Short mmCIF file of C-alpha atoms in Angstrom, two decimals:
data_model
loop_
_atom_site.label_atom_id
_atom_site.label_comp_id
_atom_site.label_asym_id
_atom_site.label_seq_id
_atom_site.Cartn_x
_atom_site.Cartn_y
_atom_site.Cartn_z
CA GLN F 1 0.00 0.00 0.00
CA GLN F 2 1.56 3.25 -1.17
CA GLN F 3 0.70 5.84 1.42
CA VAL F 4 2.13 8.85 -0.46
CA LYS F 5 1.52 9.10 -4.18
CA GLN F 6 3.63 11.55 -6.16
CA SER F 7 3.17 12.85 -9.69
CA PRO F 8 4.39 13.36 -12.29
CA GLN F 9 7.22 10.86 -12.48
CA SER F 10 9.21 13.24 -14.66
CA LEU F 11 8.86 16.87 -15.62
CA ILE F 12 10.52 19.09 -18.21
CA VAL F 13 10.26 22.84 -17.73
CA GLN F 14 11.73 25.75 -19.62
CA LYS F 15 14.08 28.07 -17.75
CA GLY F 16 12.05 30.75 -16.02
CA GLY F 17 8.91 28.64 -15.93
CA ILE F 18 6.99 27.21 -12.96
CA SER F 19 7.56 23.61 -11.91
CA ILE F 20 4.66 21.95 -10.09
CA ILE F 21 4.87 18.58 -8.35
CA ASN F 22 1.91 17.03 -6.60
CA CYS F 23 1.51 14.54 -3.77
CA ALA F 24 -1.50 12.85 -2.23
CA TYR F 25 -1.60 10.95 1.03
CA GLU F 26 -3.97 8.50 2.64
CA ASN F 27 -3.10 8.48 6.33
CA THR F 28 -5.00 11.31 8.03
CA ALA F 29 -2.65 11.07 11.00
CA PHE F 30 0.19 12.58 8.95
CA ASP F 31 0.97 16.05 10.27
CA TYR F 32 4.37 16.91 8.83
CA PHE F 33 5.03 17.21 5.09
CA PRO F 34 8.60 17.92 3.90
CA TRP F 35 10.05 18.11 0.43
CA TYR F 36 13.53 16.88 -0.37
CA GLN F 37 15.81 17.62 -3.32
CA GLN F 38 18.29 14.98 -4.44
CA PHE F 39 21.08 15.34 -6.99
CA PRO F 40 22.62 12.23 -8.57
CA GLY F 41 24.99 10.46 -6.21
CA LYS F 42 24.02 12.66 -3.26
CA GLY F 43 21.78 12.35 -0.26
CA PRO F 44 18.35 14.03 -0.11
CA ALA F 45 18.48 17.63 1.12
CA LEU F 46 15.60 19.08 3.11
CA LEU F 47 14.10 21.86 1.02
CA ILE F 48 10.96 23.06 2.76
CA ALA F 49 8.31 21.59 5.03
CA ILE F 50 4.75 22.37 6.12
CA ARG F 51 2.33 21.38 8.85
CA PRO F 52 -1.47 21.14 8.33
CA ASP F 53 -2.27 24.29 10.32
CA VAL F 54 -1.22 26.45 7.35
CA SER F 55 -2.30 26.22 3.71
CA GLU F 56 0.83 27.67 2.17
CA LYS F 57 4.47 28.20 2.99
CA LYS F 58 6.97 30.08 0.88
CA GLU F 59 10.77 30.11 1.03
CA GLY F 60 12.44 31.99 -1.77
CA ARG F 61 11.38 30.46 -5.08
CA PHE F 62 9.89 27.38 -3.39
CA THR F 63 6.27 27.24 -2.20
CA ILE F 64 4.30 24.41 -0.62
CA SER F 65 0.53 24.48 -1.02
CA PHE F 66 -1.46 22.25 1.31
CA ASN F 67 -5.09 21.11 1.00
CA LYS F 68 -6.09 19.19 4.11
CA SER F 69 -9.59 18.26 2.97
CA ALA F 70 -8.30 16.81 -0.29
CA LYS F 71 -5.29 15.24 1.43
CA GLN F 72 -2.98 16.77 -1.13
CA PHE F 73 0.06 18.99 -1.13
CA SER F 74 2.23 20.37 -3.86
CA LEU F 75 5.59 22.01 -4.48
CA HIS F 76 5.85 25.00 -6.78
CA ILE F 77 9.25 26.16 -8.02
CA MET F 78 9.00 29.65 -9.45
CA ASP F 79 11.45 30.96 -12.05
CA SER F 80 12.90 27.47 -12.50
CA GLN F 81 16.62 27.34 -13.25
CA PRO F 82 18.84 24.65 -14.81
CA GLY F 83 20.45 24.27 -11.37
CA ASP F 84 17.07 23.10 -10.06
CA SER F 85 17.35 19.97 -12.22
CA ALA F 86 17.19 17.15 -9.67
CA THR F 87 14.84 14.54 -8.27
CA TYR F 88 12.29 15.85 -5.80
CA PHE F 89 10.65 13.72 -3.14
CA CYS F 90 7.64 14.54 -1.05
CA ALA F 91 7.27 12.83 2.30
CA ALA F 92 4.94 12.65 5.25
CA ALA F 93 5.25 11.76 8.90
CA VAL F 94 3.26 11.50 12.10
CA SER F 95 4.59 13.54 15.02
CA GLY F 96 4.58 12.31 18.56
CA ALA F 97 3.81 8.71 17.67
CA GLY F 98 7.15 7.52 18.93
CA SER F 99 8.73 6.86 15.55
CA TYR F 100 8.81 9.96 13.32
CA GLN F 101 9.62 7.83 10.30
CA LEU F 102 9.22 9.57 6.97
CA THR F 103 7.06 7.96 4.28
CA PHE F 104 8.32 9.04 0.86
CA GLY F 105 6.74 9.38 -2.55
CA LYS F 106 8.53 7.76 -5.46
CA GLY F 107 10.08 10.98 -6.70
CA THR F 108 9.84 13.38 -9.63
CA LYS F 109 12.79 13.90 -11.93
CA LEU F 110 12.81 17.56 -12.92
CA SER F 111 14.76 18.78 -15.93
CA VAL F 112 14.95 22.53 -16.50
CA ILE F 113 16.06 23.31 -20.03
CA PRO F 114 17.71 26.61 -21.00
CA ASN Q 1 29.19 22.44 11.32
CA ALA Q 2 29.71 19.09 9.64
CA GLY Q 3 26.68 17.33 8.26
CA VAL Q 4 25.73 13.71 8.62
CA MET Q 5 28.71 11.54 7.72
CA GLN Q 6 28.51 8.08 6.25
CA ASN Q 7 31.21 5.63 5.33
CA PRO Q 8 32.13 3.95 3.23
CA ARG Q 9 30.54 5.80 0.31
CA HIS Q 10 30.76 2.74 -1.90
CA LEU Q 11 30.92 -0.87 -0.77
CA VAL Q 12 31.23 -3.99 -2.88
CA ARG Q 13 30.53 -7.36 -1.32
CA ARG Q 14 30.26 -10.85 -2.70
CA ARG Q 15 27.15 -12.86 -1.94
CA GLY Q 16 27.36 -14.34 1.54
CA GLN Q 17 29.70 -11.71 2.97
CA GLU Q 18 28.86 -9.18 5.64
CA ALA Q 19 28.35 -5.45 5.05
CA ARG Q 20 28.86 -2.82 7.75
CA LEU Q 21 27.65 0.69 7.12
CA ARG Q 22 28.54 3.54 9.46
CA CYS Q 23 26.78 6.78 10.23
CA SER Q 24 27.86 9.71 12.38
CA PRO Q 25 24.98 12.14 13.05
CA MET Q 26 25.24 15.90 12.95
CA LYS Q 27 26.67 17.50 16.06
CA GLY Q 28 23.98 17.87 18.69
CA HIS Q 29 21.68 15.31 17.06
CA SER Q 30 20.83 12.26 19.11
CA HIS Q 31 18.37 10.53 16.80
CA VAL Q 32 19.41 8.41 13.83
CA TYR Q 33 17.30 6.91 11.07
CA TRP Q 34 18.28 4.47 8.35
CA TYR Q 35 16.55 4.37 4.95
CA ARG Q 36 17.10 2.25 1.87
CA GLN Q 37 16.70 3.50 -1.69
CA LEU Q 38 16.34 1.12 -4.60
CA PRO Q 39 16.96 2.39 -8.16
CA GLU Q 40 14.17 4.67 -9.40
CA GLU Q 41 12.38 4.36 -6.05
CA GLY Q 42 11.79 6.58 -3.08
CA LEU Q 43 13.40 5.99 0.24
CA LYS Q 44 12.01 3.31 2.53
CA PHE Q 45 12.32 3.58 6.30
CA MET Q 46 14.24 0.82 8.02
CA VAL Q 47 15.03 1.70 11.63
CA TYR Q 48 15.07 4.57 14.13
CA LEU Q 49 17.57 4.66 16.98
CA GLN Q 50 18.58 6.81 19.88
CA LYS Q 51 21.79 6.29 21.80
CA GLU Q 52 21.84 2.64 22.99
CA ASN Q 53 18.18 2.13 22.06
CA ILE Q 54 16.26 0.90 19.05
CA ILE Q 55 13.01 2.87 19.02
CA ASP Q 56 11.37 1.56 15.85
CA GLU Q 57 12.62 -1.26 13.63
CA SER Q 58 9.35 -1.87 11.81
CA GLY Q 59 11.01 -1.39 8.40
CA MET Q 60 13.89 -3.76 8.96
CA PRO Q 61 13.86 -7.17 7.29
CA LYS Q 62 13.43 -9.79 9.98
CA GLU Q 63 16.58 -11.70 9.10
CA ARG Q 64 20.18 -10.73 8.36
CA PHE Q 65 19.76 -7.02 9.16
CA SER Q 66 20.63 -5.36 12.45
CA ALA Q 67 21.39 -1.85 13.66
CA GLU Q 68 22.96 -0.27 16.68
CA PHE Q 69 23.81 3.18 17.99
CA PRO Q 70 26.24 2.75 20.87
CA LYS Q 71 26.93 5.27 23.59
CA GLU Q 72 30.23 6.10 21.92
CA GLY Q 73 30.87 6.00 18.20
CA PRO Q 74 28.77 5.92 15.06
CA SER Q 75 25.56 4.09 14.33
CA ILE Q 76 26.11 0.87 12.41
CA LEU Q 77 23.81 -0.93 10.01
CA ARG Q 78 24.92 -4.50 9.60
CA ILE Q 79 23.81 -6.85 6.84
CA GLN Q 80 24.86 -10.46 7.20
CA GLN Q 81 25.13 -12.94 4.33
CA VAL Q 82 24.34 -10.34 1.69
CA VAL Q 83 22.32 -11.25 -1.39
CA ARG Q 84 22.01 -9.46 -4.74
CA GLY Q 85 18.69 -7.96 -3.66
CA ASP Q 86 20.49 -6.03 -0.93
CA SER Q 87 22.18 -3.87 -3.58
CA ALA Q 88 20.89 -0.37 -2.95
CA ALA Q 89 21.80 3.03 -1.56
CA TYR Q 90 21.54 3.18 2.21
CA PHE Q 91 21.00 6.58 3.74
CA CYS Q 92 21.32 7.68 7.30
CA ALA Q 93 19.53 10.74 8.66
CA SER Q 94 19.72 12.51 11.98
CA SER Q 95 17.48 14.97 13.77
CA PRO Q 96 17.81 17.26 16.75
CA PRO Q 97 15.97 16.20 19.93
CA PRO Q 98 12.97 18.53 19.83
CA LEU Q 99 12.41 18.34 16.06
CA ARG Q 100 12.51 14.67 15.30
CA ASN Q 101 10.59 14.99 12.04
CA GLU Q 102 13.24 17.39 10.71
CA GLN Q 103 15.67 14.85 9.33
CA TYR Q 104 18.97 15.66 7.63
CA PHE Q 105 20.46 13.04 5.38
CA GLY Q 106 24.00 11.91 4.80
CA PRO Q 107 25.50 11.23 1.36
CA GLY Q 108 24.65 7.54 1.52
CA THR Q 109 26.50 4.26 1.12
CA ARG Q 110 26.04 2.54 -2.20
CA LEU Q 111 26.18 -1.20 -1.65
CA THR Q 112 26.79 -3.49 -4.60
CA VAL Q 113 26.53 -7.23 -4.12
CA THR Q 114 28.25 -9.29 -6.80
#
């Protein structure tokens, strides 16, 4: 059972455009939703995270939108740059349940073309 | 401030040998998590440890895999009698005590079983 579904699997965006990656979750106990960026051969880097008490969080060119009723959240990358080309993972976790394990989506490979 | 350190970065083992993967958390972090990433897949949780304690091992295969985080020294993920299906990237993450969802990943150990 895949608890976090991520789409699209791959995405090609022109430089300067907006990249949008979507995730949907099933477990209503999830209350922490981070996004990670991973370059080939490297470990995932924490990009931005949100909790369900807010509907949007922005950090620089990166914005998370969160829809609790639809159980969906998305990452928007504004003014996408070739340096943003990487694989992006959404994840979800339950706080205070004793474990804090992250459940990851399968990833989106983003290519930003000049 | 050094990040999460993992070694070795690459490990080649023949079937039946043992693999030992090491992880040193970020300074001030007392929680360690191990994840496994198969090609073209997201990360899968394996185990969560605090110093001298295994908190959650629900993602660990029942046989051949073990983990520890001793009072002194790095956390170790041990795989006995490796098989080809163990070939993967193994990532360690650490988090600071009050923010256990906020996990920072190391560069990973890429295990190849021949």
